[in-house]
Coordinates of C-alpha atoms and ligand atoms in Angstrom, one line a residue:
M351 CA -16.4 30.6 -173.3
A352 CA -14.9 27.8 -171.3
T353 CA -17.3 25.9 -169.1
A354 CA -16.5 26.4 -165.4
P355 CA -15.5 23.3 -163.7
A356 CA -18.2 21.8 -161.3
V357 CA -17.8 22.9 -157.6
D358 CA -16.3 19.4 -156.6
Q359 CA -13.6 19.2 -159.5
M360 CA -10.3 20.7 -159.2
P361 CA -9.2 21.8 -162.7
S362 CA -5.6 20.4 -162.7
E363 CA -6.2 17.4 -160.7
T364 CA -5.4 13.8 -162.2
P365 CA -7.9 10.9 -161.9
D366 CA -5.7 9.4 -159.0
E367 CA -5.6 12.7 -157.2
Q368 CA -9.3 13.2 -157.5
A369 CA -9.8 9.6 -156.1
G370 CA -7.5 10.3 -153.3
R371 CA -9.1 13.5 -152.5
E372 CA -12.5 11.9 -152.4
Q373 CA -11.2 9.2 -150.2
F374 CA -9.9 11.8 -148.0
D375 CA -13.0 13.8 -147.7
R376 CA -15.0 10.6 -147.1
L377 CA -12.8 9.6 -144.3
I378 CA -12.8 13.0 -142.5
S379 CA -16.5 13.1 -142.9
E380 CA -16.9 9.7 -141.3
D381 CA -14.7 10.7 -138.6
S382 CA -12.3 7.9 -139.5
R383 CA -8.4 8.0 -139.7
I384 CA -5.9 9.1 -142.2
E385 CA -2.9 6.9 -142.4
P386 CA 0.6 7.9 -143.8
R387 CA 0.2 6.3 -147.2
D388 CA -3.3 7.8 -147.8
W389 CA -3.7 10.9 -150.2
M390 CA -3.9 13.9 -148.2
P391 CA -4.1 17.7 -149.1
E392 CA -0.7 19.5 -148.9
A393 CA -2.1 21.9 -146.4
Y394 CA -3.2 19.1 -144.2
R395 CA 0.2 17.6 -144.3
K396 CA 2.0 21.0 -143.6
T397 CA -0.3 21.7 -140.8
L398 CA 0.2 18.3 -139.1
A399 CA 4.0 18.3 -139.7
R400 CA 4.2 21.7 -138.2
Q401 CA 2.0 21.1 -135.1
I402 CA 3.5 17.5 -134.3
S403 CA 7.1 18.7 -134.8
Q404 CA 6.4 21.8 -132.5
H405 CA 4.8 19.3 -130.1
A406 CA 7.9 17.2 -130.2
H407 CA 10.2 20.2 -129.8
S408 CA 8.1 21.2 -126.8
E409 CA 8.4 17.8 -125.0
I410 CA 12.4 17.8 -125.4
I411 CA 12.9 21.6 -124.5
G412 CA 10.4 21.1 -121.6
M413 CA 12.8 18.5 -120.1
Q414 CA 15.2 21.4 -119.1
P415 CA 13.5 23.2 -116.4
E416 CA 12.8 20.1 -114.6
A417 CA 16.2 18.3 -115.2
N418 CA 17.8 21.3 -113.6
W419 CA 16.0 20.2 -110.4
I420 CA 16.9 16.4 -110.3
S421 CA 20.3 16.9 -108.6
R422 CA 18.7 19.2 -106.1
A423 CA 15.4 17.1 -105.2
P424 CA 14.8 17.0 -101.5
S425 CA 14.6 13.2 -101.2
L426 CA 15.6 10.2 -103.0
K427 CA 11.9 9.3 -103.6
R428 CA 11.6 12.6 -105.1
K429 CA 14.6 12.4 -107.3
A430 CA 13.4 8.9 -108.5
I431 CA 9.9 10.3 -109.5
L432 CA 11.4 13.4 -111.1
M433 CA 13.9 11.5 -113.2
A434 CA 11.0 9.3 -114.3
K435 CA 8.9 12.2 -115.3
V436 CA 12.0 13.9 -117.3
Q437 CA 12.6 10.5 -119.2
D438 CA 8.9 10.3 -120.0
E439 CA 9.2 13.6 -121.7
A440 CA 12.1 12.4 -123.8
G441 CA 10.0 9.5 -124.9
H442 CA 7.1 11.7 -125.7
G443 CA 9.6 13.7 -128.1
L444 CA 10.5 10.3 -129.6
Y445 CA 6.9 9.1 -130.4
L446 CA 6.2 12.5 -131.8
Y447 CA 9.3 12.8 -133.9
S448 CA 8.4 9.4 -135.4
A449 CA 4.8 10.5 -136.1
A450 CA 6.0 13.7 -137.7
E451 CA 8.5 11.8 -140.0
T452 CA 5.6 9.8 -141.3
L453 CA 4.5 12.9 -143.0
G454 CA 7.8 13.1 -145.0
T455 CA 10.0 15.4 -142.9
P456 CA 13.1 13.7 -141.6
R457 CA 14.0 13.9 -137.8
D458 CA 17.4 15.5 -138.8
K459 CA 15.6 18.2 -140.6
M460 CA 13.3 18.8 -137.5
T461 CA 16.2 19.0 -135.1
E462 CA 18.3 21.3 -137.5
D463 CA 15.4 23.6 -137.7
L464 CA 15.0 23.6 -133.7
I465 CA 18.8 24.3 -132.9
A466 CA 18.9 27.0 -135.7
G467 CA 16.1 28.8 -134.1
K468 CA 13.6 28.3 -136.9
A469 CA 11.2 26.0 -135.1
R470 CA 8.8 26.9 -132.3
Y471 CA 8.0 25.2 -129.2
S472 CA 5.5 25.8 -126.4
S473 CA 6.4 29.2 -124.8
I474 CA 5.8 27.9 -121.4
F475 CA 9.2 26.5 -121.3
N476 CA 10.8 29.8 -121.5
Y477 CA 10.1 30.6 -118.0
P478 CA 12.5 29.8 -115.2
A479 CA 12.0 27.2 -112.6
V480 CA 13.3 28.7 -109.6
T481 CA 12.4 26.8 -106.5
W482 CA 11.7 23.2 -105.6
A483 CA 7.8 24.1 -105.5
D484 CA 8.1 25.0 -109.3
M485 CA 8.3 21.1 -109.7
G486 CA 4.9 20.9 -108.3
A487 CA 3.3 23.9 -110.2
I488 CA 4.7 22.7 -113.5
G489 CA 3.3 19.1 -112.9
W490 CA 0.0 20.4 -111.7
L491 CA -0.6 23.3 -114.0
V492 CA 1.6 22.7 -117.1
D493 CA 1.2 19.0 -117.4
G494 CA -2.4 19.5 -116.3
A495 CA -2.8 22.0 -119.2
A496 CA -1.0 19.7 -121.4
I497 CA -3.4 16.9 -120.7
A498 CA -6.5 19.0 -121.2
N499 CA -5.0 20.0 -124.6
Q500 CA -3.9 16.5 -125.6
V501 CA -6.8 14.2 -124.6
P502 CA -8.9 15.5 -127.5
L503 CA -5.9 14.9 -129.7
C504 CA -6.1 11.2 -129.1
R505 CA -9.0 11.4 -131.6
A506 CA -7.1 13.4 -134.1
S507 CA -7.7 12.3 -137.7
Y508 CA -4.1 11.5 -138.4
G509 CA -3.6 8.1 -137.1
P510 CA 0.1 8.3 -136.0
Y511 CA -0.5 11.4 -134.1
G512 CA -3.7 10.2 -132.2
R513 CA -2.1 6.9 -131.3
A514 CA 1.0 8.6 -130.1
M515 CA -1.3 10.9 -127.8
V516 CA -2.9 8.0 -126.2
R517 CA 0.2 6.8 -124.6
I518 CA 1.4 10.3 -123.9
C519 CA -1.9 11.1 -122.1
K520 CA -1.4 8.1 -119.8
E521 CA 2.1 9.5 -118.7
E522 CA 1.0 13.0 -118.5
S523 CA -1.7 12.0 -115.9
F524 CA 1.0 10.6 -113.6
H525 CA 3.1 13.9 -114.1
Q526 CA 0.0 15.9 -113.1
R527 CA -0.6 13.6 -110.0
Q528 CA 3.0 13.9 -108.9
G529 CA 2.9 17.7 -109.3
F530 CA -0.1 18.0 -107.1
E531 CA 1.3 15.7 -104.4
I532 CA 4.4 17.9 -104.4
L533 CA 2.3 21.0 -103.9
L534 CA 0.0 19.2 -101.5
E535 CA 2.8 18.2 -99.2
L536 CA 4.3 21.8 -99.4
A537 CA 1.1 23.4 -98.7
N538 CA 0.6 21.2 -95.5
G539 CA 4.2 21.9 -94.4
T540 CA 5.7 24.9 -92.6
P541 CA 4.4 28.4 -93.3
A542 CA 7.5 29.0 -95.5
Q543 CA 6.9 25.9 -97.5
K544 CA 3.3 26.8 -98.0
E545 CA 4.2 30.4 -99.0
M546 CA 6.7 28.8 -101.6
A547 CA 4.2 26.7 -102.9
Q548 CA 1.6 29.6 -103.5
D549 CA 4.4 31.7 -105.0
A550 CA 4.9 28.9 -107.6
V551 CA 1.2 28.5 -108.3
N552 CA 0.9 32.4 -108.6
R553 CA 3.9 32.4 -111.3
W554 CA 2.9 29.4 -113.5
Y555 CA -0.9 30.0 -113.4
A556 CA -1.1 32.5 -116.4
P557 CA 1.6 31.0 -118.5
A558 CA -0.1 27.8 -118.2
L559 CA -3.5 29.3 -119.5
M560 CA -1.4 30.8 -122.4
M561 CA -0.4 27.2 -123.3
F562 CA -3.8 26.9 -125.0
G563 CA -2.9 29.3 -127.5
P564 CA -4.3 32.8 -128.6
P565 CA -8.0 33.6 -128.0
D566 CA -10.3 32.1 -130.7
D567 CA -10.8 35.4 -132.6
D568 CA -6.9 35.7 -132.9
S569 CA -6.3 32.0 -134.1
P570 CA -6.8 32.1 -137.8
N571 CA -5.9 28.4 -138.5
S572 CA -8.0 26.7 -135.7
K573 CA -11.2 26.6 -137.8
Q574 CA -9.5 24.6 -140.6
S575 CA -7.8 22.2 -138.0
M576 CA -11.3 21.6 -136.5
A577 CA -12.7 21.0 -140.0
W578 CA -9.9 18.5 -140.6
N579 CA -10.8 16.8 -137.1
I580 CA -7.3 17.6 -135.9
K581 CA -8.6 20.0 -133.2
R582 CA -11.9 19.0 -131.5
F583 CA -12.3 22.2 -129.3
S584 CA -11.4 25.7 -129.6
N585 CA -8.5 27.2 -127.7
D586 CA -10.9 29.1 -125.4
E587 CA -13.1 26.2 -124.8
L588 CA -10.2 24.2 -123.6
R589 CA -9.0 27.1 -121.4
S590 CA -12.3 27.5 -120.0
R591 CA -12.5 23.9 -119.1
F592 CA -9.1 23.8 -117.5
V593 CA -9.8 26.8 -115.4
G594 CA -12.9 24.9 -114.0
M595 CA -11.1 21.9 -113.2
M596 CA -8.2 23.9 -111.6
V597 CA -10.5 26.0 -109.4
E598 CA -11.8 22.8 -107.7
Q599 CA -8.6 21.3 -107.3
V600 CA -6.8 24.3 -105.6
K601 CA -9.2 24.0 -102.9
V602 CA -7.9 20.7 -101.9
L603 CA -4.4 22.0 -102.0
G604 CA -5.6 24.7 -99.4
L605 CA -3.9 27.4 -101.9
T606 CA -5.6 30.1 -104.2
L607 CA -5.2 30.9 -107.9
P608 CA -3.9 34.4 -108.6
D609 CA -7.1 35.4 -110.3
D610 CA -10.2 36.8 -108.7
Q611 CA -12.3 37.1 -111.7
I612 CA -13.0 33.3 -112.2
R613 CA -16.7 32.6 -112.5
F614 CA -18.9 30.1 -114.2
N615 CA -21.1 31.8 -116.7
E616 CA -24.3 30.3 -116.7
D617 CA -25.4 31.7 -120.1
T618 CA -22.5 30.6 -122.0
Q619 CA -21.8 27.6 -119.9
Q620 CA -18.2 28.5 -119.8
W621 CA -15.5 29.4 -117.1
E622 CA -14.4 32.8 -117.3
H623 CA -10.9 34.1 -116.0
A624 CA -9.0 37.5 -115.8
P625 CA -7.7 38.8 -119.1
L626 CA -4.4 37.4 -120.0
D627 CA -1.1 39.4 -121.1
W628 CA -1.0 38.4 -124.8
D629 CA 1.8 40.9 -125.5
E630 CA 3.9 38.9 -123.1
F631 CA 3.0 35.7 -124.8
K632 CA 4.0 37.2 -128.1
E633 CA 7.3 38.4 -126.8
V634 CA 8.3 35.0 -125.3
L635 CA 7.1 33.3 -128.5
A636 CA 9.2 35.5 -130.5
G637 CA 12.4 34.4 -128.6
R638 CA 12.5 37.3 -125.8
G639 CA 11.2 35.3 -122.8
P640 CA 13.3 35.0 -119.6
C641 CA 14.9 31.6 -120.7
N642 CA 14.7 31.4 -124.5
A643 CA 18.4 32.0 -125.1
Q644 CA 19.5 29.5 -122.3
R645 CA 17.1 26.8 -123.5
M646 CA 18.6 26.9 -126.9
E647 CA 22.0 27.0 -126.0
R648 CA 21.6 24.0 -123.8
R649 CA 19.8 22.2 -126.7
R650 CA 22.7 22.9 -129.1
E651 CA 25.3 21.7 -126.6
A652 CA 23.2 18.5 -125.9
H653 CA 23.0 17.9 -129.8
E654 CA 26.8 18.5 -130.0
D655 CA 27.4 16.1 -127.1
G656 CA 25.3 13.5 -128.4
A657 CA 27.1 13.4 -132.0
W658 CA 29.1 10.3 -131.0
V659 CA 25.9 8.4 -130.2
R660 CA 24.4 9.2 -133.6
E661 CA 27.6 8.3 -135.3
A662 CA 27.8 5.0 -133.5
A663 CA 24.2 4.1 -134.4
A664 CA 24.7 5.0 -138.0
A665 CA 28.0 2.8 -138.0
Y666 CA 26.1 -0.1 -136.5
A667 CA 23.2 0.2 -138.8
D668 CA 25.9 0.3 -141.9
K669 CA 27.6 -3.0 -140.4
R670 CA 24.2 -4.7 -140.1
A671 CA 23.2 -3.6 -143.7
T672 CA 26.7 -5.0 -145.1
A673 CA 26.3 -8.2 -143.1
A674 CA 22.6 -8.7 -144.4
A675 CA 23.8 -8.0 -148.1
Q676 CA 26.7 -10.4 -147.8
Q677 CA 24.4 -13.1 -146.3
K678 CA 22.0 -12.5 -149.2
A679 CA 24.8 -12.6 -151.9
A680 CA 26.2 -16.0 -150.3
Ligands
FE2_1289 FE1 5.1 15.2 -122.2
FE2_1290 FE1 4.5 15.7 -118.9

């Protein structure tokens, strides 16, 4: 009868793999960072590649609802601020694609998957931005939810991801602030402006809460992500914390949240809110939201329109490589 391997030995592992795995386990248990050249379990690599690329896609697709309002911003100041914000989101996409590439998937492949409709991005960006007040509600609620989600990711165990998040979070704070300020101005404007602000908050509130992902008992991968120090808090914990922040901030705005079930539960020390429509979430995620088709079509067009830039960049890189090779040979 064969002897069963000891618990901490994988049967088909080479000594190098075993040393790599031991180092990985040690780094995780010390709450240190894993860097691109370190050994890592395939499942860790895959989980991160999926999460970071989805995150990058969300930043890029997320530019669309707001970019649509740049030409209709009510003043030069608002236009300049909104342009800066949308450009920041492009930058976030770039940092995150770079971070994802360190895991071995080329950016071209990630883009290909996105435009082929194979990759996911945050379901929130499949809702339409129908009034100027939506720029306020998106900044306050959507970027607000993004911050609540992303601040803990600054401590994610994968180095390139955590470092990208540090810079992203600084910019997200400005995004939330500018959204809040748009709503504040509208809420203190004419009755029609106040109504427009309230209407935008009413429409974006529930989708923003869904940005934290499905409830904990329906989020099978969360546990493993927490064990790997990628995620630090569960979806429901983050959502609860976010509701607690918003319920205070909305008072300053002089508006209300469309949820009469918000309360702080002293026993669980968690903020509670009305149930969310998870069927709607699944529908939108499956590609059947109000703007999915439009977002994908616009992304494909932009990709095609940008072909000459990619070709020019590749030609320039070739030219430099040839010149460098010639110089070396001389
Ligand atoms: Fe962003
Ligand atoms: Fe943002």
